[in-house]
Every structure is written in C-alpha cells, then in structure tokens.
Amino acid sequence: MEVYLASPWIPRELVEVHGLVPRGLFCAPAFGTATPRMAEGVCSFAQQSLELARTHCGQDNAVVFGSSCDQMRRGFDLVGEPQKTNVFLFNLPATWQSDAAQHLFRAEFERFTRFLERLGGRRQADESAATIIDGARDARAKLRSLWNKLRARGFAECIARFHWDGRAIVEPASDANADAGVPVAVVGGPLTQAQLVILDAIESAGGRVALNATETGERSLGLETPFPGRAAGSTGGLARFFFSRIIDVWQRPNTRLYAWLRERIEERNVRGIVLWHHVGCDLWRAEAASLREAFGLPILTLDSEQAHSDRPRLAHRIAAFMEILK
Ligand code: SF4
C-alpha cells in the first residue's frame, strides 16, 4: 500500500517501518502540471493536494494531511468525508518550545502509528526499523551536502526523488560552478516540479540559487539533529527526533526558521531573496516584511500564478531583480 504524505514534516520513515510505501504527495509526477480553477482565497497548493488526494485515495492507498494551516485542515475535511478510513490528519503543533508541544507531537505520532496498523502495516523488528531510520538520516545528510555541487534544478529534483521513493541518487559529476552568478536564496512554500522553471529563470538571468529554502527544497531535509543510531525502539526518542527537524513558517515563534535561514544566508553570501508563495497562501506572502527586516536584503516576491501563466513577464521580473543585485 502507498501512503501519500501532503507535508515533508510527516515522518515518512515511520510509514516504511510499518512495511508500507511512503510517497511525498507534493512530488507526485502529476502535481502542478495543471493549475485548477480556484475560488478566491484558496491556496493553489492546498487545492492541488486535495485534487491529488481524491485521485490517490482509494482502497489500496492512503493520504495523510498535515495541519500546518487552515487550508490544509479544510482539505482534510473535504477529502476525509467519503473515505474516512484511508485519510488521516497529522496534527503538527504550531509551537515548538514547550513541553505541551512535544507531548502533542508524540501523541500524534502514536495515533499515526495506530492508523498505519489499521491500514495493515506491521512494525518491523527494532533492528530493521533502526536500519530504515538510520538509512533515511544518512540519505538526508548526503542530499544536504549537495547544495553547492548541483545546479538548482538538479538539486531540487534529487530532493523530490527522495521524498517520492526514499532514494538519494546523486550523479557522480558535479555540474555547478560555485563561483558563477549572483547568489540568491529562494524562500517560501512548496515548489512543485512544474514550478522549477523559477530556478531555471534565476540561473538564466545570471543568478545562482545558493539556498533553496522552499518547503520542497533543502529545508525539507530538516535539521542535522544528532540522533543515536540503533535507537529506533524508543518511541519517545523517535518522536522528539522527528519533531525537532521541522523548520517552517507556521511554527511560532518563527525563530527556528530564521536562525536556519540566517546561518545559510550569511555562510553563502546571499545578496537577495526571492520570496515564493502560492496564490492564496497568506502565511508566506506576509513574510516579506519580516524577511526584509531580518536580513536587510532586496526581496522579489513571486507567486504561483505568475509562474504558470505569464512566463515572459516572470523572466523579465527576475532579470530586472538580478540587475539590481549586480
Ligand atoms: S502553501 Fe501556504 S496556504 Fe498553502 S498549504 Fe502551504 S502553508 Fe498552507
């Protein structure tokens, strides 16, 4: 059985540990190839997740939503009704510093485990579970190390492949020139395969994506949290491990996100920020002022409608932004 996960923060390893196949819904090949008509205020990413969930959620598959925003919670309500047993809402705590948030995540972790068992999943023996978890941790670390070794699209595609089938396949030859182009960060919500044209356009205009901090980019690989290998038998330890790697805009306070960004923006000499958001995503759209204040860098805001419908204008805006940064 395939279990489609609508957020990179839902622990895919746990699905695998139960003998089921985790798939990042946001990396599905069909995702983003068509932009559905949306009502005013509806997030295009949430809408597409909902459409895909409807087609993927059958007797042989399951879909898991994350509660990261109202749009996703609403999506769960809509798709969850007809096929309740194969749809799950993973409640992701909106705060991260308190014991209560840790407890909530652990409770959700255990509820998710019961859901996987209800689907027919059976937890593997501790040794096998530890191998899966350690293997995924190593794959994430390997992918994280590629940020300056691949062109932006290649890097994003490697990460997408990992979220789709768990593999960290890396081409042996590096194709990036770490010194070429103006270093910029792309920060924001999920960037689907069909939207990677944004990264191409930045490179074509003389930029270099030194940081892909979208929800489907380097950020989705999580923090390099130390975790003692072979400790998969401890539910509490595992829950803490999965919770601690979340870095996102909906968490309050947002200091973890900004600390993660700052470390990389400074280390990589980033000169400008492209803020990427889906149409209807107020969470990321509202972040422009905070990013400007935090980093003092020029910001270009792009949305999913521009990426889909007006490519010449998109290329023109990116080129103009690069001129400013040069
Ligand atoms: S892009 Fe924004 S509004 Fe859409 S699902 Fe993600 S956080 Fe929610």
Coordinates of C-alpha atoms and ligand atoms in Angstrom, one line a residue:
M1 CA 0.0 0.0 0.0
E2 CA 1.2 3.5 -0.8
V3 CA 0.7 6.2 1.8
Y4 CA 0.8 9.8 0.3
L5 CA 2.1 12.4 2.6
A6 CA 1.0 16.0 1.9
S7 CA 3.8 17.5 4.0
P8 CA 7.5 16.8 4.3
W9 CA 7.2 17.1 8.1
I10 CA 5.2 13.9 8.4
P11 CA 7.7 11.2 9.2
R12 CA 7.9 9.1 6.1
E13 CA 10.3 6.7 7.9
L14 CA 7.5 5.6 10.2
V15 CA 5.5 4.5 7.2
E16 CA 8.3 2.5 5.9
V17 CA 9.0 1.0 9.3
H18 CA 5.4 -0.4 9.1
G19 CA 6.1 -2.1 5.8
L20 CA 4.1 0.5 3.7
V21 CA 5.4 2.7 0.9
P22 CA 5.6 6.5 1.8
R23 CA 5.2 8.9 -1.1
G24 CA 5.6 12.7 -0.9
L25 CA 2.3 13.8 -2.4
F26 CA 3.8 17.1 -3.4
C27 CA 6.4 15.2 -5.5
A28 CA 3.8 13.2 -7.5
P29 CA 4.7 13.5 -11.2
A30 CA 1.3 14.9 -11.9
F31 CA 1.5 17.6 -9.3
G32 CA 1.4 21.1 -10.7
T33 CA 1.1 20.1 -14.3
A34 CA -2.4 21.7 -14.3
T35 CA -3.5 24.7 -12.2
P36 CA -7.0 24.1 -11.1
R37 CA -9.5 26.9 -11.1
M38 CA -9.7 28.2 -7.5
A39 CA -12.1 30.2 -5.6
E40 CA -10.9 33.5 -4.2
G41 CA -8.5 33.0 -1.3
V42 CA -7.9 29.3 -1.8
C43 CA -4.3 28.3 -1.8
S44 CA -3.3 26.7 -5.1
F45 CA -1.0 24.2 -3.4
A46 CA -3.7 23.0 -1.0
Q47 CA -6.2 22.8 -3.8
Q48 CA -3.9 20.6 -5.9
S49 CA -3.1 18.5 -2.8
L50 CA -6.8 18.0 -2.4
E51 CA -7.3 17.1 -6.1
L52 CA -4.4 14.5 -6.0
A53 CA -5.7 13.1 -2.7
R54 CA -9.0 12.5 -4.3
T55 CA -7.5 10.5 -7.1
H56 CA -4.9 8.7 -5.0
C57 CA -7.0 7.8 -2.0
G58 CA -8.6 4.5 -2.9
Q59 CA -8.8 1.1 -1.2
D60 CA -5.2 0.4 -1.9
N61 CA -3.8 3.8 -0.9
A62 CA -4.0 6.3 1.9
V63 CA -3.4 10.0 2.2
V64 CA -2.1 12.0 5.2
F65 CA -2.6 15.7 5.5
G66 CA -0.6 17.9 7.9
S67 CA -2.4 20.5 10.0
S68 CA 0.1 23.2 9.2
C69 CA -2.5 25.7 8.1
D70 CA -6.3 26.3 7.8
Q71 CA -6.2 25.4 4.1
M72 CA -4.8 22.0 4.7
R73 CA -7.1 21.3 7.5
R74 CA -10.0 22.3 5.3
G75 CA -8.6 20.0 2.6
F76 CA -8.7 17.1 5.0
D77 CA -12.3 17.8 5.9
L78 CA -13.3 17.7 2.3
V79 CA -11.4 14.6 1.2
G80 CA -11.8 12.8 4.5
E81 CA -15.6 12.5 4.4
P82 CA -16.2 9.8 1.8
Q83 CA -13.3 7.6 2.6
K84 CA -12.6 8.2 6.3
T85 CA -10.6 5.1 6.9
N86 CA -7.8 5.9 4.4
V87 CA -7.3 9.6 5.2
F88 CA -5.5 11.0 8.3
L89 CA -4.8 14.4 9.6
F90 CA -1.5 14.7 11.4
N91 CA -1.8 17.5 13.9
L92 CA 1.5 19.4 13.8
P93 CA 1.9 21.6 16.8
A94 CA 2.0 25.3 15.9
T95 CA 4.6 26.0 18.7
W96 CA 7.8 24.1 19.3
Q97 CA 9.5 25.2 22.5
S98 CA 7.1 24.0 25.2
D99 CA 6.7 20.5 26.7
A100 CA 3.0 20.6 25.7
A101 CA 4.0 20.9 22.0
Q102 CA 6.4 17.9 22.4
H103 CA 3.6 15.9 24.1
L104 CA 1.1 16.8 21.4
F105 CA 3.6 15.7 18.7
R106 CA 4.3 12.4 20.5
A107 CA 0.5 11.7 20.9
E108 CA 0.0 12.4 17.1
F109 CA 3.0 10.1 16.4
E110 CA 1.4 7.3 18.3
R111 CA -2.1 8.0 16.8
F112 CA -0.4 7.9 13.3
T113 CA 1.2 4.5 14.2
R114 CA -2.3 3.1 15.0
F115 CA -3.6 4.5 11.7
L116 CA -0.8 2.7 9.9
E117 CA -1.6 -0.5 11.7
R118 CA -5.2 -0.1 10.8
L119 CA -4.1 0.1 7.1
G120 CA -2.5 -3.3 7.6
G121 CA 1.0 -2.1 8.4
R122 CA 3.1 -4.1 10.9
R123 CA 6.0 -2.6 12.7
Q124 CA 9.2 -4.2 11.8
A125 CA 11.7 -5.6 14.4
D126 CA 13.8 -3.0 16.1
E127 CA 16.9 -3.9 14.1
S128 CA 15.2 -3.4 10.8
A129 CA 13.4 -0.3 11.9
A130 CA 16.8 1.2 13.0
T131 CA 18.3 0.4 9.6
I132 CA 15.4 2.2 7.9
I133 CA 15.7 5.3 10.1
D134 CA 19.5 5.5 10.0
G135 CA 19.4 5.0 6.2
A136 CA 17.0 7.9 5.8
R137 CA 19.0 10.1 8.1
D138 CA 22.2 9.3 6.0
A139 CA 20.3 10.0 2.8
R140 CA 19.2 13.4 4.1
A141 CA 22.7 14.3 5.2
K142 CA 24.1 13.2 1.8
L143 CA 21.5 15.3 0.0
R144 CA 22.1 18.3 2.2
S145 CA 25.8 18.2 1.3
L146 CA 24.9 18.7 -2.4
W147 CA 23.7 22.3 -2.1
N148 CA 26.8 23.7 -3.9
K149 CA 27.5 20.7 -6.2
L150 CA 24.5 20.6 -8.4
R151 CA 22.6 23.2 -10.5
A152 CA 19.4 24.4 -8.8
R153 CA 17.1 22.2 -10.8
G154 CA 19.2 19.1 -10.4
F155 CA 19.4 19.6 -6.6
A156 CA 15.6 20.2 -6.3
E157 CA 15.0 17.0 -8.4
C158 CA 17.2 14.9 -6.2
I159 CA 15.3 16.1 -3.1
A160 CA 12.0 15.4 -4.8
R161 CA 13.1 11.9 -5.7
F162 CA 14.0 11.3 -2.1
H163 CA 10.5 12.4 -0.9
W164 CA 9.0 10.2 -3.6
D165 CA 10.8 6.9 -3.2
G166 CA 13.4 7.4 -0.5
R167 CA 16.4 7.2 -2.8
A168 CA 19.3 9.7 -2.6
I169 CA 20.7 9.2 -6.0
V170 CA 23.4 11.6 -6.9
E171 CA 25.0 12.0 -10.3
P172 CA 28.7 11.4 -9.9
A173 CA 29.7 14.6 -11.8
S174 CA 29.2 18.0 -10.3
D175 CA 27.5 20.4 -12.7
A176 CA 27.5 23.6 -10.6
N177 CA 30.0 26.4 -10.7
A178 CA 30.1 27.6 -7.1
D179 CA 31.5 30.9 -8.0
A180 CA 29.3 31.8 -11.0
G181 CA 26.3 34.1 -10.8
V182 CA 24.8 36.3 -8.1
P183 CA 24.0 34.2 -5.0
V184 CA 20.3 34.4 -4.1
A185 CA 18.0 32.5 -1.7
V186 CA 14.6 31.2 -2.8
V187 CA 12.5 31.2 0.3
G188 CA 8.9 30.1 0.7
G189 CA 6.3 27.5 0.3
P190 CA 6.4 24.3 -1.8
L191 CA 7.9 24.5 -5.2
T192 CA 6.5 21.7 -7.3
Q193 CA 8.2 20.0 -10.3
A194 CA 6.3 22.1 -12.8
Q195 CA 7.4 25.2 -11.0
L196 CA 11.1 24.6 -11.1
V197 CA 11.2 27.0 -14.0
I198 CA 11.7 29.7 -11.4
L199 CA 15.1 28.2 -10.6
D200 CA 16.0 28.0 -14.3
A201 CA 15.0 31.6 -14.8
I202 CA 17.2 32.8 -12.0
E203 CA 20.2 31.0 -13.4
S204 CA 19.4 32.2 -16.9
A205 CA 19.4 35.8 -15.6
G206 CA 22.8 35.5 -14.1
G207 CA 21.9 34.4 -10.6
R208 CA 22.8 31.3 -8.6
V209 CA 20.4 29.7 -6.2
A210 CA 22.8 29.4 -3.2
L211 CA 19.9 28.4 -1.0
N212 CA 16.7 26.6 -1.9
A213 CA 14.7 27.2 1.3
T214 CA 11.3 26.3 -0.1
E215 CA 9.2 23.7 1.6
T216 CA 10.3 21.1 -1.0
G217 CA 13.9 22.2 -1.2
E218 CA 16.9 21.9 1.2
R219 CA 14.8 23.0 4.1
S220 CA 12.6 19.9 3.7
L221 CA 15.6 17.7 4.6
G222 CA 15.4 19.0 8.1
L223 CA 18.0 19.9 10.7
E224 CA 21.1 17.9 11.3
T225 CA 19.8 16.7 14.6
P226 CA 22.2 14.3 16.3
F227 CA 20.4 11.0 16.9
P228 CA 22.0 7.9 18.3
G229 CA 21.7 5.2 15.7
R230 CA 20.1 1.9 16.6
A231 CA 17.7 3.7 18.9
A232 CA 14.6 3.1 16.9
G233 CA 12.9 1.1 19.7
S234 CA 12.3 4.3 21.8
T235 CA 9.0 5.9 20.7
G236 CA 9.7 9.0 22.8
G237 CA 13.2 9.4 21.3
L238 CA 11.9 8.9 17.8
A239 CA 9.0 11.4 18.2
R240 CA 11.5 14.0 19.6
F241 CA 13.8 13.4 16.6
F242 CA 11.0 13.8 14.0
F243 CA 9.6 16.9 15.8
S244 CA 13.0 18.6 16.1
R245 CA 13.7 18.6 12.4
I246 CA 10.7 20.7 11.4
I247 CA 11.6 24.2 10.2
D248 CA 8.6 26.2 8.9
V249 CA 6.8 29.4 8.8
W250 CA 3.7 28.3 10.7
Q251 CA 5.7 27.5 13.8
R252 CA 5.7 30.1 16.5
P253 CA 7.9 31.7 17.4
N254 CA 9.5 31.6 14.0
T255 CA 13.0 31.9 15.4
R256 CA 14.0 28.4 14.4
L257 CA 13.2 29.2 10.7
Y258 CA 15.0 32.5 10.9
A259 CA 18.1 31.0 12.6
W260 CA 18.2 28.3 9.9
L261 CA 18.0 30.9 7.2
R262 CA 20.5 33.3 8.8
E263 CA 23.2 30.6 9.1
R264 CA 23.0 29.8 5.4
I265 CA 22.4 33.3 4.1
E266 CA 25.5 34.5 5.8
E267 CA 27.6 31.5 5.1
R268 CA 26.7 31.6 1.4
N269 CA 27.0 35.4 1.0
V270 CA 23.4 35.6 -0.3
R271 CA 22.7 39.0 -1.9
G272 CA 19.0 38.9 -2.5
I273 CA 15.9 36.8 -1.6
V274 CA 13.2 35.5 -3.9
L275 CA 10.1 35.0 -1.8
W276 CA 8.0 32.3 -3.4
H277 CA 4.4 31.7 -2.4
H278 CA 1.3 30.0 -3.8
V279 CA -1.6 32.2 -4.7
G280 CA -3.9 32.2 -1.6
C281 CA -1.0 31.4 0.9
D282 CA -1.2 34.3 3.4
L283 CA 1.4 32.7 5.6
W284 CA 4.3 33.1 3.2
R285 CA 3.0 36.2 1.5
A286 CA 3.0 38.0 4.8
E287 CA 6.6 37.1 5.5
A288 CA 8.1 39.7 3.1
A289 CA 8.4 42.5 5.6
S290 CA 9.9 40.2 8.3
L291 CA 12.5 38.8 5.9
R292 CA 13.5 42.3 4.8
E293 CA 13.8 43.4 8.3
A294 CA 15.7 40.3 9.4
F295 CA 18.3 40.2 6.6
G296 CA 18.3 43.7 5.1
L297 CA 18.4 42.2 1.6
P298 CA 16.4 43.1 -1.5
I299 CA 13.4 40.9 -2.0
L300 CA 11.5 39.8 -5.1
T301 CA 8.1 38.3 -4.4
L302 CA 6.8 35.7 -6.9
D303 CA 3.6 33.7 -6.9
S304 CA 2.4 30.5 -8.5
E305 CA 0.1 32.3 -10.9
Q306 CA 3.0 34.3 -12.4
A307 CA 5.0 31.1 -12.7
H308 CA 2.2 29.4 -14.5
S309 CA 0.6 31.9 -16.8
D310 CA 3.0 34.6 -17.7
R311 CA 6.5 33.2 -18.3
P312 CA 7.9 36.1 -20.3
R313 CA 6.9 38.6 -17.5
L314 CA 8.3 36.2 -14.9
A315 CA 11.6 36.1 -16.8
H316 CA 11.6 39.8 -17.1
R317 CA 11.0 40.4 -13.4
I318 CA 13.7 38.0 -12.4
A319 CA 16.2 39.6 -14.9
A320 CA 15.4 43.1 -13.5
F321 CA 15.9 41.8 -10.0
M322 CA 19.3 40.3 -10.9
E323 CA 20.3 43.6 -12.4
I324 CA 19.7 45.3 -9.1
L325 CA 21.8 42.7 -7.2
K326 CA 24.7 43.0 -9.6
Ligands
SF4_1 S1 1.3 27.0 0.7 FE1 0.6 28.1 2.5 S2 -1.6 28.1 2.5 FE2 -0.9 26.6 1.0 S3 -0.9 24.7 2.1 FE3 1.2 25.5 2.3 S4 1.2 26.8 4.2 FE4 -0.9 26.3 3.6

